[in-house]
Amino acid sequence: MWDTKVAPRKLKKQFPNAVLETLSFRGEETVQVKREEILPICQYLASDPDLSFDFLTDICGVDYPDNEKRFEVVYHLYSMRRKTRLRLKTVVGEEESLSTVESVWKAATWFEREAYDMFGLSFDGHHDLRRLLTWDGYQGHPLRKDFPVRGEDFDRYEMPAEPLDAFSIMPEEDADERQMVLNMGPQHPATHGVLRLVLKLDGEVITDAVPYVGHLHRGVEKLAEGMSYTQAITLTDRLDYTAGICNNMSYCLAVEKLLDVEVPKRAQYIRVIMAELQRIAAHLLWLATHALDMGAMTVLFYCFRDRETVIDILEDITGARLTPSFLRIGGLAADLPEGIDKKITAFLDDFPRLIKEYETLLTKNIIWLKRTKGVGVISPQEAINWGLTGPVIRGSGVKWDIRKAIPYSSYDDFQFVIPTGENGDVYDRYLVRLEEMRQSARIVRQALKKLPKGRIRTRDPRVTPPAKADVEKEIHALIRHFKVMSEGVSPPPGEVYCSIENPKGELGWYLVSDGTSKPYRYRVHTPSFVNVAALPEMIKGHLVADVVAVIGSIDIVLGEIDR
Amino acid sequence: MELVYFLIETIVKVGLVFGVLMGCVAYLTLAERKILGRIQVRYGPNRVWPFGLGQPIADGIKAFFKEDVIPAKADKPLFVIAPMISITAAISLFAVIPFGGVIEFFGREVSLVIAKLDIGLLYVFAIASLGEYGVVLGGWSSYNKYGLMGALRAAAQMISYELALALSVMGVLMIAGTLNLVEIVQQQAGWHWNAFYHFQFFPFIFYLICGLAEINRTPFDMPEAEAELACGFNIEYSSMKFALFFMAEYAHLVAVCAIATTLFLGGWDGPFNLPPYLSWIWFVAKTGILVYFFIWQRGTFPRLRYDQIMRFGWKFLLPLTLANIFGTGLYMVLTG
């Protein structure tokens, strides 16, 4: 195991003046650096062969209006080689700007745009610093603490006298250029929600593409700042609505890390069972829509038939089909119902036959091969540079799965392999996801077999209310029940980043606690967001029909891109 | 007097063919949905009357009463004419297709074909390519970029596949030595079907593939391409104009299958001889099987990409159909 303290130590030696402070909290290293030195430090971290922080997970801002320099910019880095994370922080005043790190990691492009949009941070040298989730001409920066939450606190919205040009970035076609600008979405059958793509076409060949997101922006990160930690669970299902349980799990793990709470083994196993079933359901939905986009209508109905079985099982356990909100901080809401293992086993026994059914329709179908092979190729180096996650990066041949790299929730108890592709094209991502479904089934089977007996919620008094019987008899139990229920949990001041392998990739939460019962900062790092940022790179030079194939293959959910 | 009889006979035949064809088209939509439903583990329409038999009627009524929207910037005359061109061309094809032998009717010899045209096959190709104008003009006139792309694709696809389609039936023409469809069928009588007896099986397959492209069905439904072009050429059409495009597509589908039956599968010739007034049963049965195949493959294949379709047409189908002409010539020389 690589010592996580090495990176801060080396950094301090290399940049004695720029590194202000190093902190360690819950096993996570944080380095506070000077604003002016952020670019050289990032360059050093990414290029040093010993550290090789080649993967940028996240950039986000935090607003402290009472501080002299109000904003903190937080960089989460990951080293593929050392399998370790590092957090860089720097302080920026309201009028100051800092250098962009686009040149180090391409993934920074969208993160910096988001920070600009949400906090008004400005990044010097950024090639395309525009608003991302809100529209051009929007007033204010929503995640600043002084931004109003309630409607009546806003100034009246005035329509601009001149309507904003929808093609402000890509002007209507130029007569000399002989190119056509095609607006695809936000209402389009194959953009999987409200993604808008503006394509510049030379005939049918795409010469340029600009994605516009944010049509589904609900301000989840802002909303959560007004909720208790437990209430905020309900916001998580609605991010990637195809995988509610996995989202719950990611958030709960982050809060548990912040509280330093140990979850009972049985609860961990049940979480794994549900998360893997949910992964199968999410992948089935992906296969259904992906195949439909390519014109293979029948696969859609096969997949939905089988997804129904999985969703039924999850409904039996949680009582909900789409947004379960079933996990609790420190465990689960309830134990598995009687006889559910028989249902799950019956499904798992049937599942290999079902996958074979889809494969007969697609895997060796000459038309499917023609449509998917060599389309939307992204090389492993590029994939890492773009910060891609999940099946997309594995399709490029990078063997990276958080379930193996940083095991959580007892994933190291189970045997499974990480499937990888070779060419990084649409076909490889298809194969990777099919194999992931098989591996998920394998994990569920093992977890069911090894499922230990015991509690499903931790005994920790801070998070678990006392039993009803005690509440009726003991006054201190009654008081504690009241406190836990009304106030919720209050983690100690600090910050954590915790992520899991969602069906679509790395889903992580960066939580900052100020010691109260509400999160001070509730930052969501979603896989679709980083994956869709690389979409223009993947479709340039291809045909219009390939756009649909590539969007399908990176499996985006706009609910989590726009948040 | 003869002229009056002839006119009455023709009008009755036209009415009959038109009526039956429209009925077929209406119920073909139901059949397609039912068969696809069967393939895709679902029921298909089953609400209107038993087995959903009233569904085509309900759809028709719905299409009639929908609001008819014409985009403000559309080229109105062309926009209105386009679906008419499509449906007219598709229906006119049936004028030369023979669906039965010669029958005796009130002492008059009546042959079961509307027009015994000597240039029947030429007529078929001329009219069939006219139908594509409906698609091209419809997409172009609707002032929509998706429609425009659909129209462009339709034009390109039409040129590429019309060529291969025409070449694929050259073998049959060489063997038959006539363009008259009635004579072509008569020559195939008694199991001498072109597809098997004269080794025209591969051209038959090529014809079916080109036919698929001709009527814009999956995997060649480029002008429509629901996923990327969001319905392509008919994106701006609503109400009965949309329904006309739809009917044209199905009528064209029946026509392609009927022509395949005529040219390759012996028309109304069957395994055993039925009386002449029932000979159309064989024709309908063979056409029906081909139609079923066309629906079936839609439930199986994904859609090809535009450039791949072009490449397939020019680099694969065209050389092979050309080779077939030489092969057939050789066969004719050898067998005399």
Short mmCIF file of C-alpha atoms in Angstrom, two decimals, chain A residues 339-506:
data_model
loop_
_atom_site.label_atom_id
_atom_site.label_comp_id
_atom_site.label_asym_id
_atom_site.label_seq_id
_atom_site.Cartn_x
_atom_site.Cartn_y
_atom_site.Cartn_z
CA GLY A 339 -38.19 -15.26 0.66
CA ILE A 340 -36.52 -12.55 -1.42
CA ASP A 341 -33.40 -14.71 -1.84
CA LYS A 342 -35.44 -17.26 -3.79
CA LYS A 343 -36.65 -14.56 -6.14
CA ILE A 344 -33.15 -13.20 -6.64
CA THR A 345 -31.71 -16.67 -7.22
CA ALA A 346 -34.43 -17.46 -9.74
CA PHE A 347 -33.55 -14.32 -11.65
CA LEU A 348 -29.83 -15.01 -11.49
CA ASP A 349 -30.36 -18.55 -12.78
CA ASP A 350 -32.28 -17.19 -15.73
CA PHE A 351 -29.98 -14.27 -16.43
CA PRO A 352 -27.23 -15.95 -18.53
CA ARG A 353 -29.89 -17.18 -20.94
CA LEU A 354 -31.34 -13.68 -21.21
CA ILE A 355 -27.97 -12.07 -21.94
CA LYS A 356 -27.42 -14.68 -24.61
CA GLU A 357 -30.70 -13.62 -26.16
CA TYR A 358 -29.52 -10.02 -26.53
CA GLU A 359 -26.17 -11.19 -27.78
CA THR A 360 -27.69 -13.29 -30.57
CA LEU A 361 -29.43 -10.18 -31.82
CA LEU A 362 -26.43 -7.88 -31.61
CA THR A 363 -22.93 -9.10 -30.79
CA LYS A 364 -22.14 -10.83 -34.09
CA ASN A 365 -24.72 -9.01 -36.18
CA ILE A 366 -22.81 -7.58 -39.14
CA ILE A 367 -24.84 -4.37 -39.13
CA TRP A 368 -24.23 -3.87 -35.41
CA LEU A 369 -20.50 -4.42 -35.90
CA LYS A 370 -20.42 -1.97 -38.79
CA ARG A 371 -22.22 0.65 -36.77
CA THR A 372 -20.14 0.32 -33.60
CA LYS A 373 -16.60 -0.75 -34.52
CA GLY A 374 -14.16 2.11 -34.87
CA VAL A 375 -16.78 4.69 -33.92
CA GLY A 376 -16.22 7.18 -31.11
CA VAL A 377 -12.70 5.97 -30.39
CA ILE A 378 -10.85 7.44 -27.45
CA SER A 379 -7.36 6.28 -26.50
CA PRO A 380 -6.45 5.29 -22.92
CA GLN A 381 -4.23 8.36 -22.43
CA GLU A 382 -6.92 10.65 -23.72
CA ALA A 383 -9.54 8.92 -21.59
CA ILE A 384 -7.46 9.51 -18.45
CA ASN A 385 -6.73 13.08 -19.48
CA TRP A 386 -10.41 13.76 -19.97
CA GLY A 387 -11.14 12.22 -16.59
CA LEU A 388 -13.58 9.71 -18.06
CA THR A 389 -14.92 7.09 -15.72
CA GLY A 390 -16.83 3.86 -15.65
CA PRO A 391 -17.38 1.62 -18.65
CA VAL A 392 -16.18 4.38 -20.99
CA ILE A 393 -12.63 4.42 -19.61
CA ARG A 394 -12.64 0.64 -19.24
CA GLY A 395 -13.71 0.33 -22.86
CA SER A 396 -10.49 2.16 -23.72
CA GLY A 397 -8.51 -0.49 -21.89
CA VAL A 398 -7.81 1.25 -18.58
CA LYS A 399 -8.37 -1.30 -15.87
CA TRP A 400 -9.87 1.01 -13.30
CA ASP A 401 -12.83 0.17 -11.16
CA ILE A 402 -13.29 1.81 -7.76
CA ARG A 403 -14.74 -1.41 -6.40
CA LYS A 404 -11.23 -2.88 -6.81
CA ALA A 405 -9.05 0.24 -6.56
CA ILE A 406 -10.49 1.62 -3.32
CA PRO A 407 -12.83 -1.12 -2.06
CA TYR A 408 -15.85 0.03 -0.09
CA SER A 409 -18.77 -1.75 1.52
CA SER A 410 -16.89 -5.11 1.66
CA TYR A 411 -16.35 -5.38 -2.08
CA ASP A 412 -12.98 -6.99 -1.35
CA ASP A 413 -14.87 -10.04 0.00
CA PHE A 414 -16.14 -10.92 -3.44
CA GLN A 415 -14.54 -12.40 -6.50
CA PHE A 416 -15.09 -10.61 -9.76
CA VAL A 417 -13.09 -9.38 -12.70
CA ILE A 418 -12.98 -5.97 -14.33
CA PRO A 419 -13.74 -6.32 -18.02
CA THR A 420 -11.79 -4.02 -20.31
CA GLY A 421 -11.87 -3.28 -24.01
CA GLU A 422 -9.01 -2.77 -26.43
CA ASN A 423 -9.99 -0.18 -28.99
CA GLY A 424 -12.03 2.25 -26.95
CA ASP A 425 -14.83 2.33 -29.49
CA VAL A 426 -18.58 1.97 -29.11
CA TYR A 427 -18.42 -1.77 -29.59
CA ASP A 428 -15.90 -2.26 -26.78
CA ARG A 429 -18.00 -0.23 -24.38
CA TYR A 430 -20.93 -2.42 -25.35
CA LEU A 431 -18.96 -5.59 -24.60
CA VAL A 432 -17.65 -4.16 -21.33
CA ARG A 433 -21.13 -3.40 -20.07
CA LEU A 434 -22.46 -6.82 -21.06
CA GLU A 435 -19.64 -8.47 -19.15
CA GLU A 436 -20.25 -6.16 -16.18
CA MET A 437 -23.80 -7.43 -15.99
CA ARG A 438 -22.51 -10.99 -15.79
CA GLN A 439 -20.00 -10.00 -13.11
CA SER A 440 -22.70 -8.19 -11.15
CA ALA A 441 -24.80 -11.32 -11.18
CA ARG A 442 -21.76 -13.19 -9.88
CA ILE A 443 -21.29 -10.72 -7.02
CA VAL A 444 -24.96 -10.89 -6.03
CA ARG A 445 -24.77 -14.68 -5.91
CA GLN A 446 -21.70 -14.62 -3.66
CA ALA A 447 -23.18 -11.97 -1.39
CA LEU A 448 -26.40 -13.93 -1.00
CA LYS A 449 -24.44 -17.05 -0.13
CA LYS A 450 -22.18 -15.36 2.41
CA LEU A 451 -24.84 -13.03 3.83
CA PRO A 452 -24.06 -12.78 7.57
CA LYS A 453 -26.66 -12.48 10.29
CA GLY A 454 -26.85 -9.47 12.57
CA ARG A 455 -27.95 -5.87 12.74
CA ILE A 456 -28.75 -3.76 9.72
CA ARG A 457 -27.99 -0.44 11.39
CA THR A 458 -25.01 0.65 13.36
CA ARG A 459 -25.23 0.91 17.15
CA ASP A 460 -23.66 4.36 17.05
CA PRO A 461 -25.99 6.56 19.15
CA ARG A 462 -25.29 9.63 17.05
CA VAL A 463 -27.05 8.28 13.99
CA THR A 464 -29.38 5.47 15.05
CA PRO A 465 -32.37 6.32 17.19
CA PRO A 466 -33.06 3.97 20.11
CA ALA A 467 -35.57 1.13 19.78
CA LYS A 468 -39.24 1.95 20.17
CA ALA A 469 -39.57 -0.26 23.26
CA ASP A 470 -36.85 1.73 25.05
CA VAL A 471 -38.39 5.03 24.03
CA GLU A 472 -41.63 4.08 25.73
CA LYS A 473 -39.87 3.18 29.00
CA GLU A 474 -36.77 5.31 29.39
CA ILE A 475 -36.72 9.08 29.48
CA HIS A 476 -33.13 9.37 28.18
CA ALA A 477 -34.03 7.13 25.24
CA LEU A 478 -37.00 9.36 24.49
CA ILE A 479 -34.82 12.46 24.54
CA ARG A 480 -32.21 10.88 22.33
CA HIS A 481 -34.88 9.66 19.89
CA PHE A 482 -36.25 13.19 19.72
CA LYS A 483 -32.79 14.68 19.16
CA VAL A 484 -31.85 12.25 16.40
CA MET A 485 -35.20 12.60 14.66
CA SER A 486 -35.53 16.37 14.88
CA GLU A 487 -31.95 17.52 14.55
CA GLY A 488 -30.43 14.73 12.58
CA VAL A 489 -26.77 13.93 12.65
CA SER A 490 -24.11 16.54 13.25
CA PRO A 491 -20.73 15.41 11.99
CA PRO A 492 -17.57 17.05 13.33
CA PRO A 493 -16.13 19.90 11.25
CA GLY A 494 -14.09 18.55 8.39
CA GLU A 495 -14.32 17.48 4.83
CA VAL A 496 -14.32 14.17 3.01
CA TYR A 497 -14.51 12.91 -0.54
CA CYS A 498 -15.97 9.47 -1.03
CA SER A 499 -16.88 7.83 -4.30
CA ILE A 500 -18.24 4.55 -5.57
CA GLU A 501 -18.44 2.79 -8.89
CA ASN A 502 -21.87 3.68 -10.17
CA PRO A 503 -23.21 1.91 -13.27
CA LYS A 504 -22.08 4.94 -15.27
CA GLY A 505 -18.78 5.56 -13.55
CA GLU A 506 -17.35 7.26 -10.52
#
